[in-house]
Amino acid sequence: MDPLDIVGNLHKIKPVFQPILSAINHGVIGHEVLARYKQDDTWLSLGSFFHDPDVPEEFKVEVDQQVLQLAIEEMLANNSDGMLFINRNAKQLMVNNGEDLMQLLLQYEEKGFHLNRIVIEVTEHDFDEDFESLSHLLLYYKTFGIQIAVDHVGAKSSNIDRIRQLEPHILKIDTSIIRTQNGDVFQDIMYSLSMLAHRIGAALLFENIEDDFQLYFAWKHGSRYYQGFYLAHPSFQPVDHTSLSMKISEKISGYIQREKNLLEQRHNFVKKWEQKVRSVLSKWEGPKKADIFIQSITEQFHEESFRMFVCHIDGQQVSSNFRKKTDTWELEPHKRGSNWAFRPYFLENVMQMKALNTGLLSGLYSDIETKEMVRTFSFPLTDQHFLFIDLRYAYLYDHECLLA
Ligand code: CA
């Protein structure tokens, strides 16, 4: 398509609305507006027009203004409530200091379309441009109640400082990176993004959701909002949840049951392990005989564990490392005396075990020595000494509830 044809035929352009659903009330909280261009008898996406760096920004502004105007009029005519998500790149926003957009929005505010219903999506790529000016402009928009979303978060991972500075209301995550990234890399990206979102008070929105697994994944990773073909295709009118064929309430209640089930199974594992340790607890004769104690329990955790040791509440290891080599447990006495209190969660965990007198299962983490993903089950032998049982990845892998 020739960009000149597009700008010369604004009457052939129409907005389409893609619904965005909420995990909180399971309804449609708004729509992302996209542009379609009528060529012969088909409506084509204008994605390539907007992403082409050779198309002058002024052209894009003109088409976007037209689409936005039609979209708001459509929503007003339909009495459709909810948010309107619009895409703008940095260069486009900078044309005329972003005033074209602001003037248009103010004009519609007078007609009853409040500015706090607008969400401007900017992409992380845009941060490479003049970030300070972009940041100022977005702050200015925010003072009118306009919300900011950062689109395609995680595609480039180096912008955490800039995302922090913008304090956007929403982080949009492209679910297709689940499909393209290696699982561990993606888990790490997700972990950092959910921490970031949590700390700056931004909501996560997973977009491009195409199947049930991806919706489950988004839900499980704390996504407040969802968007994608699996939920709804874009259409020429904004919709509400009653017209969607996908019943997200049913899906989510299925996920809740599934998750509860996994948590219950995991809890049963922990109870079983606690029972095993309690059954030999009478053999604990103090830290000087810690190795003898561990010897009495290796057999019980032969299948689950590859490493065990005992620590004092101040972090000091009082036993050898017991390490399983294929079928036998070997001792590493030189590990005695190591201090682990600096490790994340160590003190918090031992204090909790001491207070509650129950075992504890850690989250998944990468073992420093083996580089494999592991979890640790720990148990208070007394209020001063704690048994640590590192669980093999292969064992965790065989039990879905231990990986979740
Ligand atoms: Ca977008």
XYZ file of C-alpha atoms and ligand atoms in Angstrom:
405
model
C 0.000 0.000 0.000
C 1.264 3.434 -0.908
C 1.288 5.722 2.148
C 0.067 8.559 -0.073
C -3.005 6.522 -1.038
C -3.750 5.955 2.614
C -3.424 9.582 3.658
C -5.342 10.653 0.564
C -8.223 8.302 1.368
C -8.951 8.828 5.027
C -12.606 7.933 4.362
C -11.483 4.357 3.678
C -10.118 4.006 7.197
C -12.054 2.574 10.131
C -11.139 1.715 13.696
C -11.491 -1.808 15.074
C -11.752 -2.560 18.766
C -10.047 -5.477 20.492
C -11.537 -6.239 23.918
C -9.367 -6.330 27.034
C -10.682 -8.477 29.878
C -10.143 -8.207 33.597
C -9.166 -10.946 36.025
C -10.934 -9.024 38.763
C -14.488 -8.817 37.504
C -14.130 -11.008 34.375
C -15.678 -8.238 32.279
C -14.423 -6.172 29.335
C -12.581 -3.213 30.875
C -11.798 -1.563 27.582
C -10.544 -1.940 24.029
C -7.349 -1.386 22.131
C -8.147 0.516 18.987
C -6.420 -0.538 15.754
C -6.784 0.802 12.226
C -8.189 -0.948 9.139
C -8.029 0.278 5.525
C -10.519 -0.790 2.893
C -8.905 -1.966 -0.312
C -11.319 -3.357 -2.905
C -13.594 -5.358 -0.644
C -11.261 -6.286 2.168
C -10.276 -4.498 5.319
C -6.509 -4.548 5.727
C -4.451 -3.917 8.837
C -2.473 -0.683 8.808
C 0.253 -2.214 10.975
C 2.851 -2.082 8.191
C 2.054 1.588 7.526
C 2.623 2.515 11.171
C 5.763 0.408 11.562
C 7.432 1.636 8.377
C 10.166 4.117 9.390
C 10.077 5.650 5.892
C 6.494 6.830 6.294
C 6.625 10.443 7.539
C 5.461 10.836 11.145
C 3.029 13.551 10.045
C 1.193 10.972 7.905
C 0.919 8.626 10.867
C -0.375 11.404 13.082
C -3.022 12.274 10.515
C -4.234 8.686 10.193
C -4.114 8.112 13.936
C -6.077 11.272 14.661
C -8.744 10.171 12.207
C -8.926 6.679 13.727
C -9.106 8.047 17.265
C -11.846 10.483 16.362
C -13.933 7.733 14.752
C -13.282 5.403 17.662
C -14.430 7.892 20.297
C -17.496 8.801 18.258
C -18.349 5.126 17.907
C -18.013 4.629 21.648
C -20.091 7.698 22.453
C -22.781 6.633 19.961
C -22.859 3.122 21.460
C -22.873 4.374 25.029
C -19.949 2.057 25.426
C -18.046 2.588 28.644
C -14.577 1.364 29.505
C -11.081 2.353 28.539
C -9.687 3.149 25.128
C -6.102 1.982 24.522
C -4.335 3.828 21.716
C -0.880 3.225 20.217
C 1.527 6.089 19.668
C 5.224 5.994 18.934
C 7.593 8.525 20.441
C 8.394 10.389 17.236
C 4.723 10.725 16.463
C 3.946 12.077 19.919
C 6.728 14.646 19.585
C 5.250 16.141 16.424
C 3.940 19.513 17.520
C 4.869 18.652 21.142
C 2.037 16.167 21.365
C -0.554 18.955 21.228
C -2.572 17.472 18.329
C -3.517 14.496 20.443
C -4.202 16.610 23.512
C -6.440 19.064 21.652
C -8.464 16.254 20.103
C -8.930 14.566 23.462
C -9.934 17.816 25.191
C -12.492 18.442 22.472
C -14.082 15.050 23.228
C -13.903 15.562 26.942
C -16.383 18.383 26.461
C -18.659 15.866 24.740
C -18.485 13.570 27.729
C -15.551 11.275 26.947
C -13.367 11.629 30.034
C -9.616 11.730 29.671
C -9.171 9.106 32.369
C -10.621 6.565 29.937
C -7.634 6.984 27.624
C -4.578 4.724 27.863
C -1.621 5.675 25.672
C 0.538 2.713 24.716
C 4.184 3.500 24.036
C 6.723 0.807 23.230
C 10.011 0.158 24.953
C 11.790 0.673 21.598
C 10.734 4.276 21.845
C 12.929 4.773 24.865
C 15.939 4.840 22.541
C 14.680 8.124 21.141
C 14.852 11.330 23.135
C 13.761 9.695 26.375
C 13.758 12.808 28.529
C 11.378 14.658 26.221
C 9.143 11.617 25.903
C 9.102 11.203 29.656
C 8.134 14.854 30.160
C 5.369 14.645 27.631
C 3.938 11.496 29.214
C 4.058 13.087 32.664
C 2.165 16.037 31.220
C -0.507 13.675 29.802
C -0.731 11.920 33.151
C -1.663 15.179 34.877
C -4.905 15.095 32.848
C -5.701 11.612 34.176
C -4.564 9.875 30.996
C -3.033 6.472 31.724
C 0.218 5.192 30.288
C 0.938 1.621 29.237
C 4.312 0.320 28.122
C 3.806 -2.033 25.174
C 5.979 -5.093 24.334
C 7.649 -5.102 27.726
C 10.357 -7.728 28.042
C 11.180 -7.836 24.348
C 14.211 -5.749 25.291
C 15.139 -6.166 28.896
C 17.473 -3.242 29.478
C 14.929 -0.545 30.223
C 13.951 -1.253 33.793
C 15.331 2.093 34.989
C 13.309 3.945 32.370
C 10.135 2.038 33.078
C 10.593 2.934 36.748
C 10.987 6.579 35.857
C 7.782 6.644 33.787
C 5.746 4.838 36.442
C 3.281 3.570 33.864
C -0.125 2.306 34.977
C 0.099 -0.845 32.864
C 2.848 -3.111 31.514
C 1.792 -4.988 28.384
C 3.555 -8.295 27.896
C 3.558 -9.988 24.529
C 2.568 -13.589 25.230
C 4.286 -14.729 22.043
C 7.592 -14.481 23.930
C 6.469 -17.572 25.864
C 6.532 -19.361 22.544
C 9.871 -18.050 21.330
C 12.003 -17.766 24.469
C 13.650 -20.644 26.224
C 11.636 -21.527 29.329
C 14.172 -20.594 32.002
C 15.026 -17.262 30.370
C 11.356 -16.431 30.177
C 10.753 -17.428 33.805
C 13.496 -15.020 34.836
C 12.115 -12.199 32.693
C 8.650 -12.807 34.133
C 10.001 -12.842 37.648
C 11.766 -9.481 37.207
C 8.762 -7.948 35.482
C 6.303 -8.995 38.155
C 8.625 -7.639 40.856
C 8.956 -4.389 38.926
C 5.195 -4.118 38.358
C 4.595 -4.791 42.021
C 7.094 -2.169 43.155
C 5.888 0.615 40.878
C 2.223 -0.302 41.280
C 1.627 -1.149 37.603
C -0.871 -3.765 36.424
C 0.249 -6.552 34.084
C -1.628 -7.059 30.836
C -0.783 -10.133 28.744
C -1.648 -9.637 25.082
C -1.630 -11.907 22.028
C -3.120 -14.733 24.069
C -3.940 -17.457 21.554
C -4.845 -20.536 23.550
C -5.915 -21.892 26.901
C -2.376 -22.589 28.088
C -1.340 -18.985 27.490
C -4.373 -17.640 29.326
C -3.593 -19.952 32.243
C 0.040 -18.839 32.155
C -0.980 -15.170 32.210
C -3.389 -15.728 35.082
C -0.821 -17.695 37.029
C 1.769 -14.969 36.566
C -0.417 -12.309 38.067
C -1.826 -10.719 34.942
C -4.700 -8.412 35.838
C -5.775 -7.919 32.200
C -5.916 -10.184 29.141
C -6.090 -9.600 25.410
C -5.802 -11.837 22.361
C -7.610 -13.859 19.699
C -8.358 -16.612 22.206
C -10.564 -14.138 24.091
C -11.869 -11.997 21.253
C -10.919 -10.820 17.778
C -11.003 -7.110 16.974
C -14.381 -5.982 15.686
C -15.874 -2.803 14.276
C -17.874 -2.188 17.443
C -16.845 -2.134 21.074
C -18.442 -5.047 22.944
C -19.216 -6.155 26.463
C -18.579 -9.574 27.969
C -22.102 -10.857 27.249
C -21.317 -10.954 23.548
C -18.079 -12.894 23.903
C -18.213 -16.606 23.123
C -15.267 -17.263 25.414
C -16.440 -17.575 28.997
C -13.501 -16.276 30.966
C -15.258 -16.837 34.308
C -15.416 -20.565 33.627
C -11.798 -20.618 32.538
C -10.606 -18.774 35.614
C -12.597 -20.896 38.028
C -10.983 -23.925 36.360
C -7.528 -22.387 36.947
C -8.376 -21.720 40.580
C -9.382 -25.349 41.142
C -6.273 -26.575 39.352
C -4.023 -24.305 41.381
C -5.648 -25.273 44.675
C -5.148 -28.882 43.741
C -1.444 -28.385 43.029
C -0.987 -26.477 46.294
C -2.732 -29.219 48.230
C -0.553 -31.895 46.645
C 2.543 -29.853 47.446
C 1.400 -29.399 51.016
C 0.994 -33.178 51.292
C 4.586 -33.669 50.165
C 5.774 -31.270 52.854
C 3.697 -33.080 55.502
C 5.125 -36.424 54.382
C 8.703 -35.135 54.598
C 8.047 -33.596 58.010
C 6.773 -36.955 59.187
C 9.929 -38.689 57.971
C 12.170 -36.288 59.889
C 10.042 -36.372 63.027
C 10.268 -40.153 63.059
C 14.060 -40.000 63.562
C 14.171 -36.828 65.624
C 15.046 -38.788 68.782
C 18.396 -39.595 67.141
C 19.495 -35.953 67.217
C 22.253 -35.714 69.835
C 23.511 -32.217 69.274
C 25.658 -30.462 66.671
C 28.845 -32.432 67.423
C 27.069 -35.588 66.281
C 25.254 -33.964 63.392
C 26.878 -36.266 60.802
C 25.683 -39.343 62.627
C 22.189 -37.921 62.657
C 22.204 -37.251 58.915
C 23.500 -40.759 58.305
C 20.362 -42.067 59.978
C 18.106 -40.211 57.586
C 19.766 -40.323 54.128
C 17.959 -43.551 53.253
C 14.576 -41.882 53.849
C 15.297 -39.164 51.294
C 17.256 -41.268 48.842
C 14.817 -40.683 46.029
C 14.135 -36.990 46.656
C 17.466 -35.484 47.648
C 21.023 -35.055 46.386
C 22.443 -33.065 49.311
C 21.816 -32.608 53.039
C 23.369 -30.677 55.871
C 22.573 -29.114 59.247
C 22.972 -25.423 60.151
C 22.895 -23.422 63.353
C 20.337 -20.618 63.518
C 23.170 -18.076 63.031
C 23.993 -19.601 59.661
C 26.939 -21.792 60.565
C 26.970 -25.269 59.024
C 27.565 -27.781 61.836
C 27.623 -30.971 59.744
C 29.481 -32.211 56.695
C 27.732 -31.949 53.367
C 26.146 -35.261 52.532
C 26.144 -35.619 48.782
C 24.590 -38.457 46.864
C 26.855 -39.965 44.196
C 24.632 -42.292 42.173
C 23.807 -44.777 44.939
C 25.983 -43.843 47.890
C 26.122 -40.772 50.085
C 29.559 -39.201 50.352
C 30.689 -36.801 53.058
C 32.271 -33.431 52.394
C 33.621 -32.554 55.861
C 35.351 -29.360 54.668
C 31.940 -27.692 54.308
C 31.515 -27.705 58.064
C 31.930 -24.148 59.368
C 30.563 -22.454 56.234
C 28.148 -19.669 57.042
C 24.950 -19.365 55.005
C 23.259 -16.501 56.842
C 23.998 -14.151 53.924
C 21.827 -16.221 51.540
C 18.496 -14.640 50.641
C 15.722 -15.789 52.980
C 18.039 -17.832 55.255
C 17.369 -15.917 58.461
C 13.757 -15.255 57.623
C 13.212 -18.984 57.048
C 14.974 -20.273 60.144
C 13.165 -17.722 62.318
C 9.867 -18.837 60.823
C 10.659 -22.522 61.400
C 11.654 -21.734 64.936
C 8.448 -19.826 65.604
C 6.076 -22.313 63.988
C 8.041 -25.522 64.566
C 7.188 -26.792 61.084
C 9.136 -27.645 57.946
C 9.439 -25.264 55.014
C 9.753 -25.745 51.277
C 11.718 -23.054 49.424
C 10.827 -21.684 46.001
C 12.666 -22.892 42.884
C 16.157 -21.485 42.515
C 19.356 -22.302 40.687
C 21.911 -24.147 42.799
C 25.255 -22.326 42.939
C 27.304 -25.523 42.540
C 25.283 -27.636 40.117
C 23.502 -24.778 38.283
C 20.426 -26.964 38.298
C 17.029 -25.771 39.452
C 16.413 -27.084 42.959
C 14.202 -26.560 45.977
C 15.135 -27.041 49.590
C 13.029 -28.632 52.271
C 14.162 -27.547 55.720
C 13.094 -28.599 59.193
C 13.762 -27.394 62.772
C 15.546 -30.193 64.655
C 15.581 -27.937 67.728
C 15.047 -24.191 68.067
C 18.762 -23.758 67.278
C 19.524 -26.353 64.577
C 17.934 -26.883 61.201
C 18.142 -29.718 58.697
C 18.405 -28.733 55.018
C 17.446 -31.260 52.365
C 18.119 -30.149 48.781
C 15.718 -31.760 46.333
C 16.863 -33.091 42.947
C 15.540 -31.362 39.842
C 14.662 -34.709 38.252
C 12.496 -35.494 41.256
C 10.760 -32.106 41.145
C 10.269 -32.521 37.412
C 8.380 -35.770 37.972
C 5.857 -34.007 40.201
C 4.112 -31.048 38.642
C 3.050 -29.636 41.994
C 6.702 -29.262 43.004
C 7.567 -27.287 39.872
C 4.668 -24.887 40.167
Ca -0.390 -2.133 21.311
